[in-house]
PDB file of C-alpha atoms in Angstrom:
ATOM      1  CA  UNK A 145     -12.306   6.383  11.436  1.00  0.00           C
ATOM      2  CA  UNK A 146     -11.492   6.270   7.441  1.00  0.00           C
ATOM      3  CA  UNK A 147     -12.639   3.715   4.742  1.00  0.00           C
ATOM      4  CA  UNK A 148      -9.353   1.959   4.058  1.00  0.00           C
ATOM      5  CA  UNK A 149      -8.305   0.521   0.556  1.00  0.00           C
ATOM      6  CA  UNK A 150      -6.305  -2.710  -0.037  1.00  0.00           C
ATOM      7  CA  UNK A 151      -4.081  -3.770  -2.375  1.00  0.00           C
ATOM      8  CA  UNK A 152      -2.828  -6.960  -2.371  1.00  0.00           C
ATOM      9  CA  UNK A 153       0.990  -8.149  -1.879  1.00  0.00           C
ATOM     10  CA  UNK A 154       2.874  -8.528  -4.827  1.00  0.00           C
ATOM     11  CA  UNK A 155       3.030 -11.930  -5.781  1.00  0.00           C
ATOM     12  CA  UNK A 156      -0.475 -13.133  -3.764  1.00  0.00           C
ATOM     13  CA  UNK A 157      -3.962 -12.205  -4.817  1.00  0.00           C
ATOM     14  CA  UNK A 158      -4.738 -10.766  -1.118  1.00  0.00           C
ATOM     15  CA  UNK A 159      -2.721  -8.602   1.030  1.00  0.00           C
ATOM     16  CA  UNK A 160      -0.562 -10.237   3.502  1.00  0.00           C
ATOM     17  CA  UNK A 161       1.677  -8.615   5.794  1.00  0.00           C
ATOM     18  CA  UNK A 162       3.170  -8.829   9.653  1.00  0.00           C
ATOM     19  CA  UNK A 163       4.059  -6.270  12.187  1.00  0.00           C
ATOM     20  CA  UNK A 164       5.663  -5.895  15.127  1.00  0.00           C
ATOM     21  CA  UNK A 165       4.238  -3.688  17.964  1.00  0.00           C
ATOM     22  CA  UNK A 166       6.373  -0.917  18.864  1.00  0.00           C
ATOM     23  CA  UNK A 167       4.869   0.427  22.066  1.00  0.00           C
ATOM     24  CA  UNK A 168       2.706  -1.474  24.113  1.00  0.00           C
ATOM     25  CA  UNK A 169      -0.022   1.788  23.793  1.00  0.00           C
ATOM     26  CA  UNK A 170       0.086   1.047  20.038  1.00  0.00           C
ATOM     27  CA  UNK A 171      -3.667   2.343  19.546  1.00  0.00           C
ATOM     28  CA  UNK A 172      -4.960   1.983  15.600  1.00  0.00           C
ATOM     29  CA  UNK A 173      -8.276   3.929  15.340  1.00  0.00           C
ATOM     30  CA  UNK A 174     -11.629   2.729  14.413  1.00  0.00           C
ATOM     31  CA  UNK A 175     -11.472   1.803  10.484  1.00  0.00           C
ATOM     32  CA  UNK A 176     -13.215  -0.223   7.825  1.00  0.00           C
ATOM     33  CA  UNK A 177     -12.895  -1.500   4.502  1.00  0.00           C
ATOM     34  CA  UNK A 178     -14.458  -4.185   1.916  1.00  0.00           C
ATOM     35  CA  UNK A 179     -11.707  -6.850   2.551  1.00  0.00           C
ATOM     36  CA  UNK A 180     -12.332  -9.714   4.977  1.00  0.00           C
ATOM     37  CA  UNK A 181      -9.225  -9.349   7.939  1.00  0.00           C
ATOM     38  CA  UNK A 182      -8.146 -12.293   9.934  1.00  0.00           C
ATOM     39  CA  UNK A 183      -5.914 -10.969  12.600  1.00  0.00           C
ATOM     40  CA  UNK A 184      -3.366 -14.097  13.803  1.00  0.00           C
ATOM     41  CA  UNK A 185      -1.364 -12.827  16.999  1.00  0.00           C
ATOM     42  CA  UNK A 186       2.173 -14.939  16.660  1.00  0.00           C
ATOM     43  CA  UNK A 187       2.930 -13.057  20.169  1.00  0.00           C
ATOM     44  CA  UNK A 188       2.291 -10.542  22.719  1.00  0.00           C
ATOM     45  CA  UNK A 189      -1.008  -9.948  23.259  1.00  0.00           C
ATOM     46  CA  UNK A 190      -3.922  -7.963  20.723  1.00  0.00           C
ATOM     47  CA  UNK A 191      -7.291  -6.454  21.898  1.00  0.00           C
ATOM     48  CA  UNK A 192      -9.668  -6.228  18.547  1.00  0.00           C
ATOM     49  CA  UNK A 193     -12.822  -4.128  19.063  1.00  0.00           C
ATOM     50  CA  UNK A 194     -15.801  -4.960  16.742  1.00  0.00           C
ATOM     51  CA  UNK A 195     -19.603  -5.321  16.313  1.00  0.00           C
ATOM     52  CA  UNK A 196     -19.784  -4.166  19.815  1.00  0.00           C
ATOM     53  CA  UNK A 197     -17.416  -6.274  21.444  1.00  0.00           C
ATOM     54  CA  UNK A 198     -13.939  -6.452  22.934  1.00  0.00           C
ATOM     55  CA  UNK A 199     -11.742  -9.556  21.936  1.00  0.00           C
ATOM     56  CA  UNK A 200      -8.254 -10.365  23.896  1.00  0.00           C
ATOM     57  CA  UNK A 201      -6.528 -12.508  21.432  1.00  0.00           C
ATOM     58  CA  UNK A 202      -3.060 -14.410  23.239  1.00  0.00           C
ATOM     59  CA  UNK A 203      -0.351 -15.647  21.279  1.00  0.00           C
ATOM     60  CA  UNK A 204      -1.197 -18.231  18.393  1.00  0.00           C
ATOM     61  CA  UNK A 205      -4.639 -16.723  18.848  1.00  0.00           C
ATOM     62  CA  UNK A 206      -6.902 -15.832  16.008  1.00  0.00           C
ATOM     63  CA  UNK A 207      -9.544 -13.579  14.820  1.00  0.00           C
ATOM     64  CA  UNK A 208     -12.103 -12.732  11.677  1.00  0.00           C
ATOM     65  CA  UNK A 209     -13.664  -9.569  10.517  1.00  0.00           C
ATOM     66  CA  UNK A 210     -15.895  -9.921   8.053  1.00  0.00           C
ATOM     67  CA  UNK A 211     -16.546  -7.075   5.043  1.00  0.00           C
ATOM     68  CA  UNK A 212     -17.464  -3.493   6.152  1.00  0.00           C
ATOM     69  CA  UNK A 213     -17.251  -4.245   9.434  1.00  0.00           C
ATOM     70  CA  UNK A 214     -15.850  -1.149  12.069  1.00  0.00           C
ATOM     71  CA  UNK A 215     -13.416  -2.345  14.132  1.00  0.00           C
ATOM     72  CA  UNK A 216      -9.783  -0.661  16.103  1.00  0.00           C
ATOM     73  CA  UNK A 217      -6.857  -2.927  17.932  1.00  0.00           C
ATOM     74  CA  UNK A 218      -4.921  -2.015  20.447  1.00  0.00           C
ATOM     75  CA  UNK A 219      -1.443  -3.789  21.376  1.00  0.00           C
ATOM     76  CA  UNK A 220      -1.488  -4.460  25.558  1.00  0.00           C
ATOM     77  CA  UNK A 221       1.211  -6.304  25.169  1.00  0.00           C
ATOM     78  CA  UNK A 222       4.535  -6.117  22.725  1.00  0.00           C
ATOM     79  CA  UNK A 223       4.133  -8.941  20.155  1.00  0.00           C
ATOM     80  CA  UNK A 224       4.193  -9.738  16.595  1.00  0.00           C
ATOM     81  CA  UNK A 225       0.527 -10.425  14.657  1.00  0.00           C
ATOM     82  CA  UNK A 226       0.149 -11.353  10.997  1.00  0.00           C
ATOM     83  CA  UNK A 227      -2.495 -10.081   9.256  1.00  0.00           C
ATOM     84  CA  UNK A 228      -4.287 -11.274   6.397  1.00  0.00           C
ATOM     85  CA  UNK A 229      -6.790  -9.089   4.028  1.00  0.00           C
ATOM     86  CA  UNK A 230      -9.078 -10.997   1.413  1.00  0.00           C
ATOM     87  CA  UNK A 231     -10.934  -8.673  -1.188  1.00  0.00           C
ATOM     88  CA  UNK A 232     -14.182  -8.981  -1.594  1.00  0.00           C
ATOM     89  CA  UNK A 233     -14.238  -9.909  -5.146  1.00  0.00           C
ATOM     90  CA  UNK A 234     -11.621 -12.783  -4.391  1.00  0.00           C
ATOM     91  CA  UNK A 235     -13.446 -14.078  -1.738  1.00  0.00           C
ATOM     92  CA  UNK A 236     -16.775 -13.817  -3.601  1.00  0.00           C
ATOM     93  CA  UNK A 237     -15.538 -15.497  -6.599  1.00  0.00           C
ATOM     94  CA  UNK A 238     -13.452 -18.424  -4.756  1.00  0.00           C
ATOM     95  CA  UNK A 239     -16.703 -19.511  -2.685  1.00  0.00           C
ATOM     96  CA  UNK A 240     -19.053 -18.925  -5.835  1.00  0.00           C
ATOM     97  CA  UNK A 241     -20.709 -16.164  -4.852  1.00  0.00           C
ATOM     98  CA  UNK A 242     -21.622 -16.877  -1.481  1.00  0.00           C
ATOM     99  CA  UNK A 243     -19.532 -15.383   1.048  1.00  0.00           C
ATOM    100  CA  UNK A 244     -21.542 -11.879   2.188  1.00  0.00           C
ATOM    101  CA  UNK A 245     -24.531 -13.357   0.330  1.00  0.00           C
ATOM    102  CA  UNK A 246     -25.390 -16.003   1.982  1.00  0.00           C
ATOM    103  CA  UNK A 247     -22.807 -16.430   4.973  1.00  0.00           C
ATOM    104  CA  UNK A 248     -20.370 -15.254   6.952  1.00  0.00           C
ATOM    105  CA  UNK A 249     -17.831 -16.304   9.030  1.00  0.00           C
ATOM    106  CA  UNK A 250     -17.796 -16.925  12.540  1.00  0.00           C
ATOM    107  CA  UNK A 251     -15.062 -14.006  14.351  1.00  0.00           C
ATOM    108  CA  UNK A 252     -13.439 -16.906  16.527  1.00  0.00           C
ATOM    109  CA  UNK A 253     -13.690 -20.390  14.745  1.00  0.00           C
ATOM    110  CA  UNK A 254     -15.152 -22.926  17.271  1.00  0.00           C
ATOM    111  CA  UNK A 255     -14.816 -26.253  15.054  1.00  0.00           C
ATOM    112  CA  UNK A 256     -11.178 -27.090  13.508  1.00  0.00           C
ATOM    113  CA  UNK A 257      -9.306 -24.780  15.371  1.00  0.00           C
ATOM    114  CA  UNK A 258      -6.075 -26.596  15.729  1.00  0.00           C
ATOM    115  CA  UNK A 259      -6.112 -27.349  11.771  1.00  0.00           C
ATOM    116  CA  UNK A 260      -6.387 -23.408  10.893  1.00  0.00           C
ATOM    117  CA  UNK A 261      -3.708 -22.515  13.018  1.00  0.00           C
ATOM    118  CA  UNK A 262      -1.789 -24.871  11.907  1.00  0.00           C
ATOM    119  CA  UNK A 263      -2.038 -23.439   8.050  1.00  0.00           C
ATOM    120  CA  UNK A 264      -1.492 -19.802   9.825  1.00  0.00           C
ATOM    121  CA  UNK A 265       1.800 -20.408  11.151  1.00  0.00           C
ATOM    122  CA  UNK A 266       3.039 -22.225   7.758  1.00  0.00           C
ATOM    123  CA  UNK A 267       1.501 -19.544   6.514  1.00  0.00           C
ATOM    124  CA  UNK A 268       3.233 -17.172   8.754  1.00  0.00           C
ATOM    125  CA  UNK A 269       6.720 -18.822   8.288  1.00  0.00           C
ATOM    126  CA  UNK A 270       6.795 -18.746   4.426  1.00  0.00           C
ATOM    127  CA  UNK A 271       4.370 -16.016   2.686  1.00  0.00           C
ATOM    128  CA  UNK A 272       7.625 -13.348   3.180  1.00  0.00           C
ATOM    129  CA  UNK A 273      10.166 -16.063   1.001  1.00  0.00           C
ATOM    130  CA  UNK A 274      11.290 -14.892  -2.447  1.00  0.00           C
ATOM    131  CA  UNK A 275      10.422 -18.881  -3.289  1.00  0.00           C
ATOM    132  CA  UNK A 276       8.095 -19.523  -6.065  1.00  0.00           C
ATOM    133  CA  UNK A 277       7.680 -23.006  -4.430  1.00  0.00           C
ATOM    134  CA  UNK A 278       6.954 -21.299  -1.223  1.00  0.00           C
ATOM    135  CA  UNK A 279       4.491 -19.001  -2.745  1.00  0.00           C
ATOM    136  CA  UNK A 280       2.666 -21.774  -3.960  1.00  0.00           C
ATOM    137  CA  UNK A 281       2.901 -22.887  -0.596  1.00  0.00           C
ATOM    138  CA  UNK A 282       1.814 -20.479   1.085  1.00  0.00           C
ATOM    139  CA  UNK A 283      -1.757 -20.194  -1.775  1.00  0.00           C
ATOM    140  CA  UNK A 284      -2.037 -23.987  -0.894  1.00  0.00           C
ATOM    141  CA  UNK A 285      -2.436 -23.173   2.734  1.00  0.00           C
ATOM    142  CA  UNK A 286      -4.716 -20.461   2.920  1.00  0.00           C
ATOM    143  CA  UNK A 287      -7.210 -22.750   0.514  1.00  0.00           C
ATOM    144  CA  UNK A 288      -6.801 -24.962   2.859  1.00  0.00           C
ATOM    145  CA  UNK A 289      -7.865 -22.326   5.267  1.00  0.00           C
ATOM    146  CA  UNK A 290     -10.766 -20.665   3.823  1.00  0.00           C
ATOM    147  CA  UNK A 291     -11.906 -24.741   3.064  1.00  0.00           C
ATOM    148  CA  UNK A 292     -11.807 -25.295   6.707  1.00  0.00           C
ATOM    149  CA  UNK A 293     -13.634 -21.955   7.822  1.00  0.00           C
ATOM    150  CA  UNK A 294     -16.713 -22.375   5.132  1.00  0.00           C
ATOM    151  CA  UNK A 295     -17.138 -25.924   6.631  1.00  0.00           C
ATOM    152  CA  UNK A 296     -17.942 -25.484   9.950  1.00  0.00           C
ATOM    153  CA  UNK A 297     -17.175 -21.786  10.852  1.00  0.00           C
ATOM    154  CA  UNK A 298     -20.095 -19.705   9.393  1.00  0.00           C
ATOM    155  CA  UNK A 299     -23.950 -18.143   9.949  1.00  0.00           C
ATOM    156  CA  UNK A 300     -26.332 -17.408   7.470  1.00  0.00           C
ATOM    157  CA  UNK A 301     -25.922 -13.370   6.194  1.00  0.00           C
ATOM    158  CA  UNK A 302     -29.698 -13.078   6.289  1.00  0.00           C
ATOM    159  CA  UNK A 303     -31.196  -9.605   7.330  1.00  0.00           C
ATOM    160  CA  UNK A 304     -27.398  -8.502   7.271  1.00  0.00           C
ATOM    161  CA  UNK A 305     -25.884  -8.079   3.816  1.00  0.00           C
ATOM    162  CA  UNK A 306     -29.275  -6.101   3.567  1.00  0.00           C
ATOM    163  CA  UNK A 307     -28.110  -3.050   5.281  1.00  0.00           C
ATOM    164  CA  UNK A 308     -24.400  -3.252   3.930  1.00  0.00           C
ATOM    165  CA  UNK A 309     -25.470  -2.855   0.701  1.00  0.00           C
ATOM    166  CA  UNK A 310     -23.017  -0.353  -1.819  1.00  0.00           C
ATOM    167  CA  UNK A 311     -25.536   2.275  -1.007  1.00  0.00           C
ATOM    168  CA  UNK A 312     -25.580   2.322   2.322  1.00  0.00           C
ATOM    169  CA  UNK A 313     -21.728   1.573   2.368  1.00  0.00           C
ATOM    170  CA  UNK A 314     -20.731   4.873   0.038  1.00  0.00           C
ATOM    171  CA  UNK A 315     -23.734   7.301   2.278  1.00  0.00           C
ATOM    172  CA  UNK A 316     -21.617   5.905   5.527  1.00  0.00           C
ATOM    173  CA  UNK A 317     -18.583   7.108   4.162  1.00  0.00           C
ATOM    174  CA  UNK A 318     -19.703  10.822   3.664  1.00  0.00           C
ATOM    175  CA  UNK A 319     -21.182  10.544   7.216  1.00  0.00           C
ATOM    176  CA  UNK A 320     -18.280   9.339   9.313  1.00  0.00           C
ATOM    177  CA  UNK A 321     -15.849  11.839   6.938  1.00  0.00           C
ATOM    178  CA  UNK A 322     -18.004  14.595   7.812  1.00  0.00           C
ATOM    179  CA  UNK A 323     -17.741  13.384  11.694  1.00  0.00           C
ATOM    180  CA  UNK A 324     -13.629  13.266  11.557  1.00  0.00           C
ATOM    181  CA  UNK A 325     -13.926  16.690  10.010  1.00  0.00           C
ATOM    182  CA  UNK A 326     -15.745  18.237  12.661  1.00  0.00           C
ATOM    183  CA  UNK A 327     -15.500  15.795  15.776  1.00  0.00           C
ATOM    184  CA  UNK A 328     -13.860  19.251  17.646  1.00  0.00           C
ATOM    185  CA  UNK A 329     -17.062  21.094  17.736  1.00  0.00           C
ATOM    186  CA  UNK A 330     -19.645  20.719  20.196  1.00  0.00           C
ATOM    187  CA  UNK A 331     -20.869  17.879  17.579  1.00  0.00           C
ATOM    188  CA  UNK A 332     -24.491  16.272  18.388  1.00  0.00           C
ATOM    189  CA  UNK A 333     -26.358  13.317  16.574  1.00  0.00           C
ATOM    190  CA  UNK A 334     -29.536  15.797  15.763  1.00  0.00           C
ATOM    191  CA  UNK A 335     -26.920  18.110  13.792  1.00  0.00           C
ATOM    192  CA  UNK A 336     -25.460  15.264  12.049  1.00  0.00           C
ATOM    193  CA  UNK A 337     -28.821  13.410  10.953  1.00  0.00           C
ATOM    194  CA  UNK A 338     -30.344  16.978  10.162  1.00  0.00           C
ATOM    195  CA  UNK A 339     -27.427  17.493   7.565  1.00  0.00           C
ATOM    196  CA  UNK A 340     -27.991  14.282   5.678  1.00  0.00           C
ATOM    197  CA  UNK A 341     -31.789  14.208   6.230  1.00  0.00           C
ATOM    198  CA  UNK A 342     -32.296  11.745   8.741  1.00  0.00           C
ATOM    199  CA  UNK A 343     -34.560  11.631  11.393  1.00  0.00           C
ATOM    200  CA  UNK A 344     -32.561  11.776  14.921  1.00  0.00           C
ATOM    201  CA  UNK A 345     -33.898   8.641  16.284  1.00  0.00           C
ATOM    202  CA  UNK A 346     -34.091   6.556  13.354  1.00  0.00           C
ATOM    203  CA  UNK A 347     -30.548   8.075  12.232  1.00  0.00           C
ATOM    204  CA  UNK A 348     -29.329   6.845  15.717  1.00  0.00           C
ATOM    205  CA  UNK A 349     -30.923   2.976  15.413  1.00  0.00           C
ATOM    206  CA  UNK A 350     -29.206   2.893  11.927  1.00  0.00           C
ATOM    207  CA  UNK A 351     -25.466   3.631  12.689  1.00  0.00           C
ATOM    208  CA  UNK A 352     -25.418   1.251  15.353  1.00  0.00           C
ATOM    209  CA  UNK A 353     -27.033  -1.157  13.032  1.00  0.00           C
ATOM    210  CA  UNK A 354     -24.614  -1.235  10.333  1.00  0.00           C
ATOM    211  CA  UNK A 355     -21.417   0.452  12.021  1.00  0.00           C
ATOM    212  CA  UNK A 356     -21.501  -2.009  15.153  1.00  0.00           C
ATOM    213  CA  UNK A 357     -21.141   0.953  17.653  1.00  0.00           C
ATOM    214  CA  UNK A 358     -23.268   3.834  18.623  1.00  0.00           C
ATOM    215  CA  UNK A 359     -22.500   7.669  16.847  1.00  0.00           C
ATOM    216  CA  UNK A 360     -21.631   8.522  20.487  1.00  0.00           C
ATOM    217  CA  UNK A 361     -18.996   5.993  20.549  1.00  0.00           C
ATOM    218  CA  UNK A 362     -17.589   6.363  17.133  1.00  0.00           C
ATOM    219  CA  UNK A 363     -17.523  10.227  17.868  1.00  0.00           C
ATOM    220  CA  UNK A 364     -15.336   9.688  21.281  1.00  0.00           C
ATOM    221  CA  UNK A 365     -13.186   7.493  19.456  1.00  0.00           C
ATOM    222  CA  UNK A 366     -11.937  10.002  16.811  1.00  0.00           C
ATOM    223  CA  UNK A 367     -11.625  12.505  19.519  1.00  0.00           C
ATOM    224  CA  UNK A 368      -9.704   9.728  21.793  1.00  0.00           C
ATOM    225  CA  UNK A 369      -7.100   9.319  19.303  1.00  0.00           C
ATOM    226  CA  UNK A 370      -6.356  12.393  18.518  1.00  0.00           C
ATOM    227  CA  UNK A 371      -6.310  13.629  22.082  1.00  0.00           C
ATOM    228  CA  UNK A 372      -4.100  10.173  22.575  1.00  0.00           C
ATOM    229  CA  UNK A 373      -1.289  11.413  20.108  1.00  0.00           C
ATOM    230  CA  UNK A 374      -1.425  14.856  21.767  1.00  0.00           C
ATOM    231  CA  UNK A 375      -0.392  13.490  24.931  1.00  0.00           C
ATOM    232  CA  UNK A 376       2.721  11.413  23.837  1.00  0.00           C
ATOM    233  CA  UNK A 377       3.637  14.441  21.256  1.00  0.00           C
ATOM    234  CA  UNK A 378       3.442  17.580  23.020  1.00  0.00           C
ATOM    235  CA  UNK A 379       3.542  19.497  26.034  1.00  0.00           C
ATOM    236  CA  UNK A 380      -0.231  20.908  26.322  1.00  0.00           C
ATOM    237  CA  UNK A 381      -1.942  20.272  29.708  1.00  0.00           C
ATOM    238  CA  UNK A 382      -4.028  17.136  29.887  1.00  0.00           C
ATOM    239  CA  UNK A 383      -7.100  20.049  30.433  1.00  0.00           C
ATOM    240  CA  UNK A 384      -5.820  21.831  27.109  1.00  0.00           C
ATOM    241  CA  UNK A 385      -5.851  18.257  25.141  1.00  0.00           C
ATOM    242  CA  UNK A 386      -9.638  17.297  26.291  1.00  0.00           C
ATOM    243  CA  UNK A 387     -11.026  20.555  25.264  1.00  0.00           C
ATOM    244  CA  UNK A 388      -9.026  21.501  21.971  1.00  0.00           C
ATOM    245  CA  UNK A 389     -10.525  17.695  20.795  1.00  0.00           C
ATOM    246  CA  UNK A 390     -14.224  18.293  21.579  1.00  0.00           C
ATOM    247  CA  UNK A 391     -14.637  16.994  24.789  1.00  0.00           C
ATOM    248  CA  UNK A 392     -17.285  18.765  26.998  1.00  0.00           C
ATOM    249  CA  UNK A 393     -14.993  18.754  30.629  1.00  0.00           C
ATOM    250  CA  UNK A 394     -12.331  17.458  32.126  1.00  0.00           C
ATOM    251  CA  UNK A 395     -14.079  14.786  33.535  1.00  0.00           C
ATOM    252  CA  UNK A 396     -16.002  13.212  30.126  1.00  0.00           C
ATOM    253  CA  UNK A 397     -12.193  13.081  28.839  1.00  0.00           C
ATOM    254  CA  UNK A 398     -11.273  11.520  32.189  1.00  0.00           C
ATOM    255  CA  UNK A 399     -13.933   8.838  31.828  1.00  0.00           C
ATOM    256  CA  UNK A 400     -13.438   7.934  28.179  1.00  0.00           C
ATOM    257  CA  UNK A 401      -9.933   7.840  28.488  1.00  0.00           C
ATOM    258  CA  UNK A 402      -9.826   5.448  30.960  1.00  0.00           C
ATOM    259  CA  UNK A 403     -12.608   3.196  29.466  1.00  0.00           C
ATOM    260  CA  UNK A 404     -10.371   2.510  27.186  1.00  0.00           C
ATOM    261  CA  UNK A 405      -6.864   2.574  28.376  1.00  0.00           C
ATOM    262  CA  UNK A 406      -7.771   1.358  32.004  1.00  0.00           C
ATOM    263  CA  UNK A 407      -5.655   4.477  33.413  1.00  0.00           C
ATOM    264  CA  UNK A 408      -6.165   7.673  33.967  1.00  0.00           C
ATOM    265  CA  UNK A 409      -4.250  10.468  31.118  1.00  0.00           C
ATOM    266  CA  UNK A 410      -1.825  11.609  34.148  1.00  0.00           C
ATOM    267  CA  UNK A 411      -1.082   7.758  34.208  1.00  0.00           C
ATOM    268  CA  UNK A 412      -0.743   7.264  30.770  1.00  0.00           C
ATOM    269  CA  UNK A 413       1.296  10.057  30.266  1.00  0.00           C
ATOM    270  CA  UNK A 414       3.563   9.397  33.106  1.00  0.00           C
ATOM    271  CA  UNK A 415       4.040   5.870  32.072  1.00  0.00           C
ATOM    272  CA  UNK A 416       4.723   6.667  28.322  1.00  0.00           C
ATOM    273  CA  UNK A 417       7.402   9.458  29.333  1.00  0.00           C
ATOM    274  CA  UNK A 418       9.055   6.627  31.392  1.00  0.00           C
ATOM    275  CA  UNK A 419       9.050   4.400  28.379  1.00  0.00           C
ATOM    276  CA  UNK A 420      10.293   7.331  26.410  1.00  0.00           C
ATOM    277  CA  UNK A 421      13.519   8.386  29.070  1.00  0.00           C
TER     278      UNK A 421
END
């Protein structure tokens, strides 16, 4: 997992973009960043993973992730999603200082739904226009948006901006680097806390706390990605893969692999050389 940067689209103050999924495996890791990310899937089908829970979003299906929160997708199903990325400062100054402060917003909407969508997909049919009329559009709509989502669509931040404060946010970012670096090695929470002076149990309570998943999790999930691009890109035996990317035996790998994939590797490697032929 990496902190990610954003820089907005030319011509909009947030970064707006769509993408098409090119293999229905398409796996993007567990990541985070300050910008807010709604997630709109125009097609195909998108699983989001975040704050400990699995969402299936279906087409014209939507989803938020607030600030600094950990989260991976996963395309089941070949589609096309549009994804929108507030900063923090824009989104702080638009709703006067109150969005992370005092609220946040709800990950699926459950008042208005039918308006939102409808500003996504005008939103979704114009933001890529070289129009100046359309751009204007297009900044119409997602006020519009953000209007309808701090109506009805938020909960109080209390006891959670707290722990996500810039301190805690730039010591997370040394932690989880240091985890990618290593997540190879025989890697174990005691080691980890010891290095940046933690106690083990109270380190362990506090990354679930403000990453959303447990340092066994976030560990498995590095080493599941990069054992997942060994298997589509190279020849090694599914044995080889599991142990060159930290995993104990054959059978942990087994496990976590299909946890998360809902096949075995033979499977999944079968399948994708299919796709591939």
């Amino acid at each position: 997992m990496k902190y990610e940067k954003i820089s907005p689209t030319d011509n909009y103050p947030y970064k707006i973009f769509s993408f098409h999924s090119k293999s229905s495996d398409r796996l993007i890791p567990p990541h985070w960043h300050e910008s807010l990310e709604l997630l709109f899937c125009f097609s195909g089908e998108l699983e989001v993973i975040f704050a400990g829970q699995t969402y299936h979003l279906k087409a014209q299906e939507f989803i938020i992730i607030n600030s600094n929160h950990v989260h991976s997708t996963r395309s089941p199903v070949l589609g096309e999603c549009l994804v929108i990325q507030f900063p923090l400062e824009y989104l702080q100054r638009i709703t006067e200082e109150q969005y992370l402060k005092q609220f946040l917003f709800k990950a699926i909407p459950d008042q208005q739904y039918s308006e939102a969508l409808a500003c996504l997909l005008f939103i979704y049919q114009n933001f890529s226009s070289a129009d100046l009329v359309n751009h204007l559009y297009v900044k119409a709509k997602i006020y519009e948006l953000l209007a309808i989502l701090c109506e009805s669509n938020t909960f109080s931040s209390a006891n959670i901006y707290e722990i996500k404060s810039f301190k805690y946010l730039e010591k997370m970012k040394v932690v989880n680097q240091y985890i990618q670096d290593h997540h190879t090695q025989n890697l174990m929470i005691e080691e980890v806390a010891k290095i940046f002076n933690y106690n083990p149990s109270y380190f362990s309570r506090f990354y679930k706390k403000f990453m959303g998943i447990t340092f066994t999790e976030y560990l498995n999930s590095i080493r599941l990605d990069a054992a997942y691009k060994e298997m589509r890109d190279t020849d090694k035996t599914i044995l080889e893969i599991g142990l060159n990317n930290g995993f104990a035996t054959n059978k942990t790998f087994y496990n976590v692999f299909r946890n998360k994939f809902g096949m075995s590797p033979q499977k999944f490697r079968q399948q994708f050389l299919k796709k591939s032929n």
